mmCIF file of C-alpha atoms in Angstrom:
data_model
loop_
_atom_site.group_PDB
_atom_site.id
_atom_site.type_symbol
_atom_site.label_atom_id
_atom_site.label_comp_id
_atom_site.label_asym_id
_atom_site.label_seq_id
_atom_site.Cartn_x
_atom_site.Cartn_y
_atom_site.Cartn_z
ATOM 1 C CA MET G 1 211.930 -167.812 277.562
ATOM 2 C CA ASN G 2 208.940 -168.916 275.496
ATOM 3 C CA THR G 3 206.860 -166.055 276.931
ATOM 4 C CA LEU G 4 209.466 -163.458 275.802
ATOM 5 C CA ALA G 5 209.601 -164.863 272.314
ATOM 6 C CA SER G 6 205.847 -164.868 272.058
ATOM 7 C CA THR G 7 205.613 -161.236 273.166
ATOM 8 C CA THR G 8 208.265 -160.173 270.662
ATOM 9 C CA HIS G 9 206.393 -162.012 267.949
ATOM 10 C CA TRP G 10 203.288 -159.812 268.183
ATOM 11 C CA LEU G 11 204.965 -156.499 269.227
ATOM 12 C CA LEU G 12 207.229 -156.298 266.167
ATOM 13 C CA PRO G 13 204.395 -156.202 263.550
ATOM 14 C CA LEU G 14 202.519 -153.695 265.694
ATOM 15 C CA ALA G 15 205.520 -151.347 265.845
ATOM 16 C CA CYS G 16 206.019 -151.539 262.094
ATOM 17 C CA SER G 17 202.362 -150.821 261.518
ATOM 18 C CA LEU G 18 202.446 -147.774 263.790
ATOM 19 C CA ALA G 19 205.591 -146.518 262.107
ATOM 20 C CA LEU G 20 204.023 -146.758 258.651
ATOM 21 C CA THR G 21 200.888 -145.054 259.899
ATOM 22 C CA ALA G 22 202.923 -142.192 261.387
ATOM 23 C CA CYS G 23 204.828 -141.665 258.134
ATOM 24 C CA ASP G 24 201.677 -141.585 256.043
ATOM 25 C CA SER G 25 199.620 -139.463 258.440
ATOM 26 C CA PRO G 26 200.682 -135.891 257.377
ATOM 27 C CA GLN G 27 199.946 -136.554 253.698
ATOM 28 C CA ARG G 28 196.500 -138.013 254.430
ATOM 29 C CA VAL G 29 195.715 -135.149 256.812
ATOM 30 C CA GLN G 30 196.767 -132.615 254.187
ATOM 31 C CA GLU G 31 194.637 -134.305 251.536
ATOM 32 C CA HIS G 32 191.553 -134.218 253.705
ATOM 33 C CA THR G 33 192.038 -130.729 255.172
ATOM 34 C CA THR G 34 188.956 -128.603 254.655
ATOM 35 C CA ARG G 35 189.905 -124.928 254.609
ATOM 36 C CA PRO G 36 187.529 -122.122 255.561
ATOM 37 C CA VAL G 37 186.903 -119.542 252.807
ATOM 38 C CA LYS G 38 184.636 -116.665 251.962
ATOM 39 C CA VAL G 39 182.989 -116.451 248.566
ATOM 40 C CA VAL G 40 181.239 -113.699 246.605
ATOM 41 C CA MET G 41 178.766 -113.814 243.769
ATOM 42 C CA VAL G 42 179.980 -112.573 240.377
ATOM 43 C CA HIS G 43 177.677 -109.768 239.235
ATOM 44 C CA ALA G 44 177.487 -106.922 236.726
ATOM 45 C CA ASP G 45 178.484 -103.540 238.150
ATOM 46 C CA PRO G 46 176.353 -100.774 236.524
ATOM 47 C CA ARG G 47 178.033 -97.908 238.352
ATOM 48 C CA PRO G 48 179.983 -95.333 236.297
ATOM 49 C CA THR G 49 183.762 -95.290 236.696
ATOM 50 C CA THR G 50 185.597 -92.050 237.470
ATOM 51 C CA HIS G 51 189.312 -91.542 236.780
ATOM 52 C CA ALA G 52 191.452 -88.620 237.952
ATOM 53 C CA TYR G 53 194.328 -87.149 235.917
ATOM 54 C CA ALA G 54 196.820 -84.507 237.011
ATOM 55 C CA GLY G 55 197.019 -81.519 234.668
ATOM 56 C CA VAL G 56 198.311 -77.948 234.307
ATOM 57 C CA ILE G 57 196.460 -74.769 233.317
ATOM 58 C CA HIS G 58 197.631 -73.289 229.996
ATOM 59 C CA ALA G 59 196.507 -70.594 227.621
ATOM 60 C CA ARG G 60 194.881 -72.078 224.551
ATOM 61 C CA HIS G 61 196.725 -69.612 222.295
ATOM 62 C CA GLU G 62 200.392 -69.059 223.115
ATOM 63 C CA THR G 63 202.688 -67.420 220.568
ATOM 64 C CA GLU G 64 206.473 -67.366 220.566
ATOM 65 C CA LEU G 65 207.560 -64.033 219.126
ATOM 66 C CA ALA G 66 210.762 -63.745 217.061
ATOM 67 C CA PHE G 67 212.451 -61.137 214.872
ATOM 68 C CA ARG G 68 212.217 -61.700 211.127
ATOM 69 C CA VAL G 69 215.749 -60.301 210.697
ATOM 70 C CA ALA G 70 219.033 -60.767 212.548
ATOM 71 C CA GLY G 71 220.642 -58.116 214.720
ATOM 72 C CA LYS G 72 221.593 -56.851 218.163
ATOM 73 C CA ILE G 73 218.852 -56.192 220.721
ATOM 74 C CA VAL G 74 219.054 -52.557 221.880
ATOM 75 C CA LEU G 75 215.765 -52.506 223.816
ATOM 76 C CA ARG G 76 213.599 -55.028 225.622
ATOM 77 C CA ALA G 77 210.401 -53.333 226.672
ATOM 78 C CA VAL G 78 208.625 -56.088 228.659
ATOM 79 C CA GLU G 79 209.194 -58.435 231.578
ATOM 80 C CA ILE G 80 207.688 -61.816 232.466
ATOM 81 C CA GLY G 81 204.167 -61.341 233.785
ATOM 82 C CA ASP G 82 203.556 -58.031 231.989
ATOM 83 C CA THR G 83 200.191 -57.587 230.298
ATOM 84 C CA VAL G 84 200.518 -56.439 226.684
ATOM 85 C CA THR G 85 198.105 -55.326 223.979
ATOM 86 C CA LYS G 86 198.187 -56.090 220.284
ATOM 87 C CA GLY G 87 200.785 -53.926 218.518
ATOM 88 C CA GLN G 88 202.708 -53.061 221.693
ATOM 89 C CA LEU G 89 206.522 -52.920 221.402
ATOM 90 C CA VAL G 90 208.220 -55.972 222.914
ATOM 91 C CA ALA G 91 211.849 -55.550 221.764
ATOM 92 C CA ARG G 92 213.921 -53.599 219.226
ATOM 93 C CA LEU G 93 217.032 -54.320 217.167
ATOM 94 C CA ASP G 94 219.757 -51.924 216.077
ATOM 95 C CA ASN G 95 218.565 -50.854 212.606
ATOM 96 C CA SER G 96 221.548 -48.728 211.536
ATOM 97 C CA ASP G 97 222.810 -51.349 209.039
ATOM 98 C CA TYR G 98 219.364 -51.596 207.462
ATOM 99 C CA GLN G 99 219.147 -47.810 207.150
ATOM 100 C CA LEU G 100 222.525 -47.716 205.360
ATOM 101 C CA ALA G 101 221.446 -50.527 203.069
ATOM 102 C CA ALA G 102 218.300 -48.565 202.212
ATOM 103 C CA LEU G 103 220.321 -45.452 201.389
ATOM 104 C CA ALA G 104 222.664 -47.445 199.133
ATOM 105 C CA LEU G 105 219.762 -49.006 197.268
ATOM 106 C CA ALA G 106 218.050 -45.634 196.876
ATOM 107 C CA ALA G 107 221.192 -44.308 195.191
ATOM 108 C CA GLN G 108 221.306 -47.321 192.873
ATOM 109 C CA VAL G 109 217.667 -46.762 191.965
ATOM 110 C CA GLN G 110 218.386 -43.148 191.039
ATOM 111 C CA ALA G 111 221.342 -44.191 188.868
ATOM 112 C CA ALA G 112 219.295 -46.900 187.173
ATOM 113 C CA GLU G 113 216.463 -44.446 186.494
ATOM 114 C CA ALA G 114 218.948 -42.042 184.837
ATOM 115 C CA GLU G 115 220.282 -44.859 182.670
ATOM 116 C CA HIS G 116 216.720 -45.817 181.769
ATOM 117 C CA ARG G 117 215.876 -42.251 180.718
ATOM 118 C CA TYR G 118 218.999 -42.123 178.529
ATOM 119 C CA ALA G 119 218.181 -45.506 176.967
ATOM 120 C CA LYS G 120 214.619 -44.358 176.199
ATOM 121 C CA ALA G 121 215.916 -41.179 174.530
ATOM 122 C CA GLU G 122 218.418 -43.185 172.488
ATOM 123 C CA LEU G 123 215.689 -45.586 171.430
ATOM 124 C CA ALA G 124 213.499 -42.704 170.257
ATOM 125 C CA ARG G 125 216.326 -41.307 168.067
ATOM 126 C CA TYR G 126 217.099 -44.700 166.611
ATOM 127 C CA ALA G 127 213.436 -45.281 165.932
ATOM 128 C CA LEU G 128 213.363 -42.079 163.828
ATOM 129 C CA MET G 129 216.475 -43.125 161.925
ATOM 130 C CA ARG G 130 215.028 -46.587 161.375
ATOM 131 C CA SER G 131 211.897 -45.066 159.855
ATOM 132 C CA GLN G 132 214.150 -43.191 157.399
ATOM 133 C CA ASN G 133 216.157 -46.358 156.669
ATOM 134 C CA VAL G 134 219.325 -44.688 157.961
ATOM 135 C CA ILE G 135 220.144 -47.670 160.255
ATOM 136 C CA SER G 136 219.548 -51.338 159.907
ATOM 137 C CA ALA G 137 216.965 -53.354 161.819
ATOM 138 C CA PRO G 138 219.619 -55.140 163.950
ATOM 139 C CA ASP G 139 220.980 -51.796 165.153
ATOM 140 C CA TYR G 140 217.517 -50.682 166.200
ATOM 141 C CA ASP G 141 216.827 -53.997 167.955
ATOM 142 C CA ARG G 142 220.058 -53.675 169.955
ATOM 143 C CA HIS G 143 219.064 -50.246 171.321
ATOM 144 C CA GLU G 144 215.520 -51.464 172.016
ATOM 145 C CA THR G 145 216.929 -54.350 174.078
ATOM 146 C CA ALA G 146 219.144 -51.952 176.027
ATOM 147 C CA ALA G 147 216.147 -49.768 176.872
ATOM 148 C CA ILE G 148 214.112 -52.765 178.083
ATOM 149 C CA ALA G 149 217.049 -53.970 180.215
ATOM 150 C CA ALA G 150 217.405 -50.523 181.790
ATOM 151 C CA GLN G 151 213.691 -50.483 182.579
ATOM 152 C CA GLN G 152 213.803 -53.917 184.251
ATOM 153 C CA LYS G 153 216.889 -52.968 186.225
ATOM 154 C CA VAL G 154 214.976 -50.047 187.703
ATOM 155 C CA ALA G 155 212.084 -52.352 188.625
ATOM 156 C CA GLY G 156 214.425 -54.831 190.321
ATOM 157 C CA LEU G 157 216.228 -52.172 192.349
ATOM 158 C CA ARG G 158 212.935 -50.639 193.452
ATOM 159 C CA ALA G 159 211.797 -54.062 194.721
ATOM 160 C CA GLN G 160 215.043 -54.451 196.657
ATOM 161 C CA LEU G 161 214.586 -50.968 198.143
ATOM 162 C CA LYS G 162 211.078 -51.872 199.272
ATOM 163 C CA GLN G 163 212.359 -55.126 200.825
ATOM 164 C CA THR G 164 215.035 -53.210 202.725
ATOM 165 C CA ALA G 165 212.422 -50.758 203.948
ATOM 166 C CA ASN G 166 210.374 -53.718 205.215
ATOM 167 C CA GLN G 167 213.424 -55.083 207.024
ATOM 168 C CA GLN G 168 213.772 -51.761 208.807
ATOM 169 C CA THR G 169 210.240 -52.218 210.215
ATOM 170 C CA TYR G 170 211.078 -55.807 211.207
ATOM 171 C CA THR G 171 213.608 -54.481 213.722
ATOM 172 C CA ASP G 172 210.645 -53.649 215.986
ATOM 173 C CA LEU G 173 209.096 -56.756 217.583
ATOM 174 C CA LEU G 174 205.397 -56.148 218.315
ATOM 175 C CA ALA G 175 202.868 -58.227 220.242
ATOM 176 C CA ASP G 176 200.505 -60.036 217.879
ATOM 177 C CA ARG G 177 197.642 -60.333 220.419
ATOM 178 C CA ASP G 178 196.412 -59.157 223.774
ATOM 179 C CA GLY G 179 197.859 -61.323 226.498
ATOM 180 C CA ILE G 180 200.499 -61.810 229.151
ATOM 181 C CA VAL G 181 204.236 -62.365 228.753
ATOM 182 C CA SER G 182 204.776 -65.947 229.881
ATOM 183 C CA ALA G 183 208.464 -66.377 228.962
ATOM 184 C CA ILE G 184 211.491 -64.367 227.813
ATOM 185 C CA SER G 185 214.508 -66.001 226.190
ATOM 186 C CA ALA G 186 216.705 -63.023 225.158
ATOM 187 C CA GLU G 187 218.316 -60.052 226.879
ATOM 188 C CA GLN G 188 219.271 -56.543 225.850
ATOM 189 C CA GLY G 189 222.646 -56.506 224.077
ATOM 190 C CA GLN G 190 222.273 -60.061 222.794
ATOM 191 C CA VAL G 191 222.813 -60.744 219.088
ATOM 192 C CA VAL G 192 220.014 -62.922 217.765
ATOM 193 C CA ALA G 193 219.337 -64.704 214.507
ATOM 194 C CA ALA G 194 216.227 -64.384 212.391
ATOM 195 C CA GLY G 195 213.506 -66.629 213.796
ATOM 196 C CA GLN G 196 215.141 -67.045 217.208
ATOM 197 C CA GLY G 197 212.541 -66.972 219.996
ATOM 198 C CA ILE G 198 212.498 -63.787 222.078
ATOM 199 C CA ALA G 199 209.309 -63.911 224.172
ATOM 200 C CA LYS G 200 206.085 -65.884 224.555
ATOM 201 C CA ILE G 201 202.689 -64.198 224.691
ATOM 202 C CA ALA G 202 199.863 -66.202 226.244
ATOM 203 C CA GLY G 203 196.395 -65.099 225.198
ATOM 204 C CA LEU G 204 193.891 -64.434 227.953
ATOM 205 C CA ASP G 205 190.747 -65.095 225.921
ATOM 206 C CA GLU G 206 190.668 -68.883 226.471
ATOM 207 C CA LYS G 207 192.299 -71.202 228.967
ATOM 208 C CA GLU G 208 192.625 -74.973 228.984
ATOM 209 C CA VAL G 209 194.037 -77.785 231.077
ATOM 210 C CA ARG G 210 196.517 -80.233 229.589
ATOM 211 C CA PHE G 211 196.924 -83.723 231.024
ATOM 212 C CA ASP G 212 198.434 -87.064 230.065
ATOM 213 C CA VAL G 213 196.368 -90.190 229.518
ATOM 214 C CA PRO G 214 197.891 -93.720 229.700
ATOM 215 C CA GLU G 215 197.590 -95.778 226.555
ATOM 216 C CA GLN G 216 195.226 -98.334 228.111
ATOM 217 C CA ARG G 217 192.636 -95.582 228.695
ATOM 218 C CA VAL G 218 193.105 -93.312 225.695
ATOM 219 C CA ASN G 219 190.256 -95.016 223.806
ATOM 220 C CA THR G 220 187.825 -94.122 226.600
ATOM 221 C CA ILE G 221 188.272 -90.373 225.963
ATOM 222 C CA LYS G 222 186.550 -88.683 223.037
ATOM 223 C CA PRO G 223 186.609 -85.093 221.684
ATOM 224 C CA GLN G 224 183.733 -82.898 222.918
ATOM 225 C CA GLN G 225 183.434 -85.088 226.018
ATOM 226 C CA ASN G 226 182.458 -83.182 229.159
ATOM 227 C CA VAL G 227 184.794 -83.398 232.159
ATOM 228 C CA MET G 228 185.144 -81.693 235.537
ATOM 229 C CA VAL G 229 188.265 -79.837 236.679
ATOM 230 C CA THR G 230 189.320 -79.011 240.232
ATOM 231 C CA LEU G 231 192.290 -76.958 241.391
ATOM 232 C CA TRP G 232 194.818 -77.989 243.997
ATOM 233 C CA ALA G 233 194.733 -74.413 245.260
ATOM 234 C CA ASP G 234 190.952 -74.608 245.762
ATOM 235 C CA ALA G 235 189.614 -78.176 245.762
ATOM 236 C CA ALA G 236 186.082 -76.958 246.450
ATOM 237 C CA LEU G 237 185.966 -75.052 243.144
ATOM 238 C CA GLN G 238 184.663 -77.246 240.312
ATOM 239 C CA LEU G 239 185.087 -75.997 236.732
ATOM 240 C CA PRO G 240 183.271 -77.610 233.783
ATOM 241 C CA ALA G 241 185.434 -78.321 230.750
ATOM 242 C CA GLN G 242 185.259 -80.070 227.405
ATOM 243 C CA ILE G 243 187.838 -82.267 225.686
ATOM 244 C CA ARG G 244 189.171 -80.313 222.696
ATOM 245 C CA GLU G 245 192.097 -82.351 221.462
ATOM 246 C CA ILE G 246 193.725 -85.758 221.987
ATOM 247 C CA ALA G 247 197.224 -86.439 220.693
ATOM 248 C CA ALA G 248 197.378 -88.910 217.818
ATOM 249 C CA VAL G 249 200.846 -90.186 218.805
ATOM 250 C CA ALA G 250 202.107 -91.169 222.260
ATOM 251 C CA ASP G 251 204.975 -89.285 223.867
ATOM 252 C CA PRO G 252 208.151 -91.300 223.140
ATOM 253 C CA ASN G 253 209.401 -90.950 226.725
ATOM 254 C CA SER G 254 206.316 -91.314 228.916
ATOM 255 C CA ARG G 255 204.238 -93.405 226.454
ATOM 256 C CA THR G 256 201.190 -91.315 227.317
ATOM 257 C CA TYR G 257 198.825 -89.263 225.141
ATOM 258 C CA THR G 258 198.439 -85.542 225.808
ATOM 259 C CA ALA G 259 194.834 -84.358 226.017
ATOM 260 C CA LYS G 260 193.570 -80.769 226.155
ATOM 261 C CA ALA G 261 190.294 -79.702 227.756
ATOM 262 C CA THR G 262 188.891 -76.198 227.231
ATOM 263 C CA LEU G 263 187.575 -74.576 230.410
ATOM 264 C CA LEU G 264 183.982 -73.429 229.998
ATOM 265 C CA GLN G 265 184.194 -71.218 233.095
ATOM 266 C CA VAL G 266 187.299 -69.162 233.924
ATOM 267 C CA PRO G 267 187.337 -67.533 237.380
ATOM 268 C CA GLN G 268 189.404 -64.420 237.991
ATOM 269 C CA THR G 269 191.605 -66.285 240.464
ATOM 270 C CA LEU G 270 192.717 -68.844 237.869
ATOM 271 C CA GLN G 271 196.388 -68.371 236.972
ATOM 272 C CA LEU G 272 198.457 -69.944 234.223
ATOM 273 C CA GLY G 273 200.579 -72.846 235.426
ATOM 274 C CA MET G 274 198.260 -73.844 238.272
ATOM 275 C CA THR G 275 198.011 -77.568 239.012
ATOM 276 C CA ALA G 276 194.613 -79.086 238.344
ATOM 277 C CA THR G 277 192.879 -82.453 238.505
ATOM 278 C CA VAL G 278 190.718 -83.609 235.612
ATOM 279 C CA TRP G 279 187.855 -85.893 236.620
ATOM 280 C CA LEU G 280 186.660 -88.072 233.754
ATOM 281 C CA THR G 281 183.604 -90.243 234.280
ATOM 282 C CA GLU G 282 183.100 -93.212 231.981
ATOM 283 C CA PRO G 283 179.485 -94.177 231.221
ATOM 284 C CA PRO G 284 178.038 -97.174 233.105
ATOM 285 C CA THR G 285 178.790 -100.569 231.599
ATOM 286 C CA GLN G 286 177.731 -104.126 232.375
ATOM 287 C CA ASN G 287 181.226 -105.190 233.373
ATOM 288 C CA LEU G 288 181.437 -108.279 235.583
ATOM 289 C CA ALA G 289 183.021 -107.228 238.876
ATOM 290 C CA ILE G 290 184.805 -109.158 241.613
ATOM 291 C CA PRO G 291 186.970 -108.093 244.572
ATOM 292 C CA LEU G 292 190.604 -107.531 243.682
ATOM 293 C CA ALA G 293 191.566 -109.839 246.590
ATOM 294 C CA ALA G 294 189.978 -112.761 244.727
ATOM 295 C CA VAL G 295 192.574 -112.605 241.945
ATOM 296 C CA PHE G 296 195.855 -114.477 242.272
ATOM 297 C CA SER G 297 198.772 -115.466 240.043
ATOM 298 C CA PRO G 298 200.305 -118.954 240.371
ATOM 299 C CA THR G 299 204.047 -119.040 241.028
ATOM 300 C CA THR G 300 204.504 -121.150 237.890
ATOM 301 C CA GLU G 301 202.511 -118.664 235.779
ATOM 302 C CA PRO G 302 203.287 -115.172 237.137
ATOM 303 C CA ASN G 303 201.735 -113.434 234.114
ATOM 304 C CA THR G 304 198.410 -115.267 234.403
ATOM 305 C CA HIS G 305 195.490 -114.076 236.527
ATOM 306 C CA LYS G 306 193.155 -116.656 238.042
ATOM 307 C CA VAL G 307 190.341 -116.996 240.558
ATOM 308 C CA TRP G 308 188.979 -119.949 242.519
ATOM 309 C CA LEU G 309 185.454 -120.966 241.494
ATOM 310 C CA PHE G 310 183.409 -122.506 244.294
ATOM 311 C CA ASP G 311 181.209 -125.513 243.483
ATOM 312 C CA SER G 312 178.343 -125.572 245.957
ATOM 313 C CA HIS G 313 177.488 -129.209 245.147
ATOM 314 C CA THR G 314 180.909 -130.741 245.766
ATOM 315 C CA GLN G 315 182.099 -128.035 248.203
ATOM 316 C CA THR G 316 185.390 -127.816 246.246
ATOM 317 C CA VAL G 317 187.248 -125.146 244.297
ATOM 318 C CA THR G 318 188.522 -125.024 240.708
ATOM 319 C CA ALA G 319 190.986 -122.484 239.227
ATOM 320 C CA GLN G 320 189.649 -120.299 236.385
ATOM 321 C CA SER G 321 191.743 -117.921 234.240
ATOM 322 C CA VAL G 322 190.419 -114.373 233.889
ATOM 323 C CA HIS G 323 191.394 -111.149 232.107
ATOM 324 C CA LEU G 324 191.463 -108.013 234.225
ATOM 325 C CA GLY G 325 189.746 -104.788 233.192
ATOM 326 C CA PRO G 326 189.726 -101.301 234.776
ATOM 327 C CA ALA G 327 189.607 -100.838 238.525
ATOM 328 C CA LEU G 328 186.171 -99.998 239.915
ATOM 329 C CA ALA G 329 184.957 -98.426 243.123
ATOM 330 C CA ASP G 330 184.952 -100.176 246.527
ATOM 331 C CA GLY G 331 187.960 -102.382 245.781
ATOM 332 C CA LEU G 332 186.328 -104.127 242.810
ATOM 333 C CA ILE G 333 187.840 -104.815 239.423
ATOM 334 C CA ALA G 334 186.212 -105.591 236.087
ATOM 335 C CA VAL G 335 186.970 -109.025 234.646
ATOM 336 C CA THR G 336 186.187 -111.173 231.632
ATOM 337 C CA GLY G 337 186.156 -114.964 231.543
ATOM 338 C CA LEU G 338 183.451 -115.436 234.178
ATOM 339 C CA GLN G 339 179.669 -115.579 234.136
ATOM 340 C CA ALA G 340 177.223 -113.721 236.322
ATOM 341 C CA GLY G 341 176.031 -115.870 239.210
ATOM 342 C CA GLN G 342 179.236 -117.842 239.654
ATOM 343 C CA GLN G 343 180.820 -117.835 243.107
ATOM 344 C CA VAL G 344 184.499 -117.033 243.578
ATOM 345 C CA VAL G 345 186.676 -117.228 246.688
ATOM 346 C CA SER G 346 187.290 -113.747 248.070
ATOM 347 C CA ALA G 347 189.376 -114.653 251.145
ATOM 348 C CA GLY G 348 191.910 -117.456 251.566
ATOM 349 C CA ALA G 349 192.652 -117.855 247.850
ATOM 350 C CA GLN G 350 196.443 -118.015 248.265
ATOM 351 C CA ARG G 351 196.330 -121.215 250.372
ATOM 352 C CA LEU G 352 194.113 -123.346 248.164
ATOM 353 C CA ARG G 353 194.897 -125.991 245.588
ATOM 354 C CA GLU G 354 192.986 -127.487 242.683
ATOM 355 C CA GLY G 355 190.001 -129.575 243.788
ATOM 356 C CA GLN G 356 190.473 -128.857 247.481
ATOM 357 C CA ALA G 357 187.468 -129.209 249.764
ATOM 358 C CA VAL G 358 186.459 -126.002 251.501
ATOM 359 C CA ARG G 359 183.820 -124.830 253.928
ATOM 360 C CA LEU G 360 182.118 -121.465 253.911
ATOM 361 C CA GLU G 361 182.625 -119.117 256.798
ATOM 362 C CA GLY G 362 179.530 -117.311 258.019
ATOM 363 C CA ALA G 363 176.195 -117.679 256.284
ATOM 364 C CA GLY G 364 176.633 -118.499 252.623
ATOM 365 C CA HIS G 365 178.368 -116.140 250.191
ATOM 366 C CA GLU G 366 179.578 -112.671 251.126
ATOM 367 C CA PRO G 367 177.698 -109.801 249.402
ATOM 368 C CA LEU G 368 179.660 -107.321 247.275
#
């Protein structure tokens, strides 16, 4: 009986001690876990950066033709894709109403001229009588005013007749340049208003490629900058081009800026509307570059970008906030907030915590 009590006396503290040790073991193991990582050296990347933008081939000069008067289209002389020359007939309106208006005004001009001749003759007679003091000065002034009014009426009607004659010529819609018909928006028999678009003429003298640039890169593109253009139809063909224009205001829907690059070489096979790729190379900079895999965002700060800095003396890691720049070649990304020569964790970053001890895999840091 005494032996059992003695055994129980020393087994009970031992069991409690083991139980406490077992409860505390996972936390201590976690605190002292040394995780394997790979690190890279932060360095300046002097290589130029090339960006590709999808674009479409357009004519630099494209005119939408419209009648200067209203009327009914009686003839449409072109189709989409037709080649036209300057002065060639594109469409014609019914001009019968304008011809009648011209005839009516011509008759009014003749009547006004007859009235003017009569007023001039009357004024001459009254001038003679005024010189003989047969009539008073007010009577003479009244006939002089009537003669001047008749003269101005003739001038006004002649101007209206000339305007009507011009309107008759406006019923013929002529091409204003050599080019190709790229669009037609009216048909024969349709009644159109003055200024309503009828057809588009794309000039063949110059061609350009239009593409959209996101707002974070619009400041990297400058007018007169040289770019390279390739075609989806012939990727091997490279065409030099030059930035001609950059939109001052972003598109309200896409929030991008439209840029236009003039093609310096135009092959015969190049057609309007072809899809192209614009290759824009930015000059080399001394951006600090790290692998994109080294960047992480804490769950508590999803909008913050950080990296793990490796301390070779303490063999631990410390989180450092960074600002991301443009993407570079070979999976690198430009960053600010670091210094050249620092070492950052490039593999295993998602499983680390502040101040955790780590060990390097392989021999030292991984080269970029």
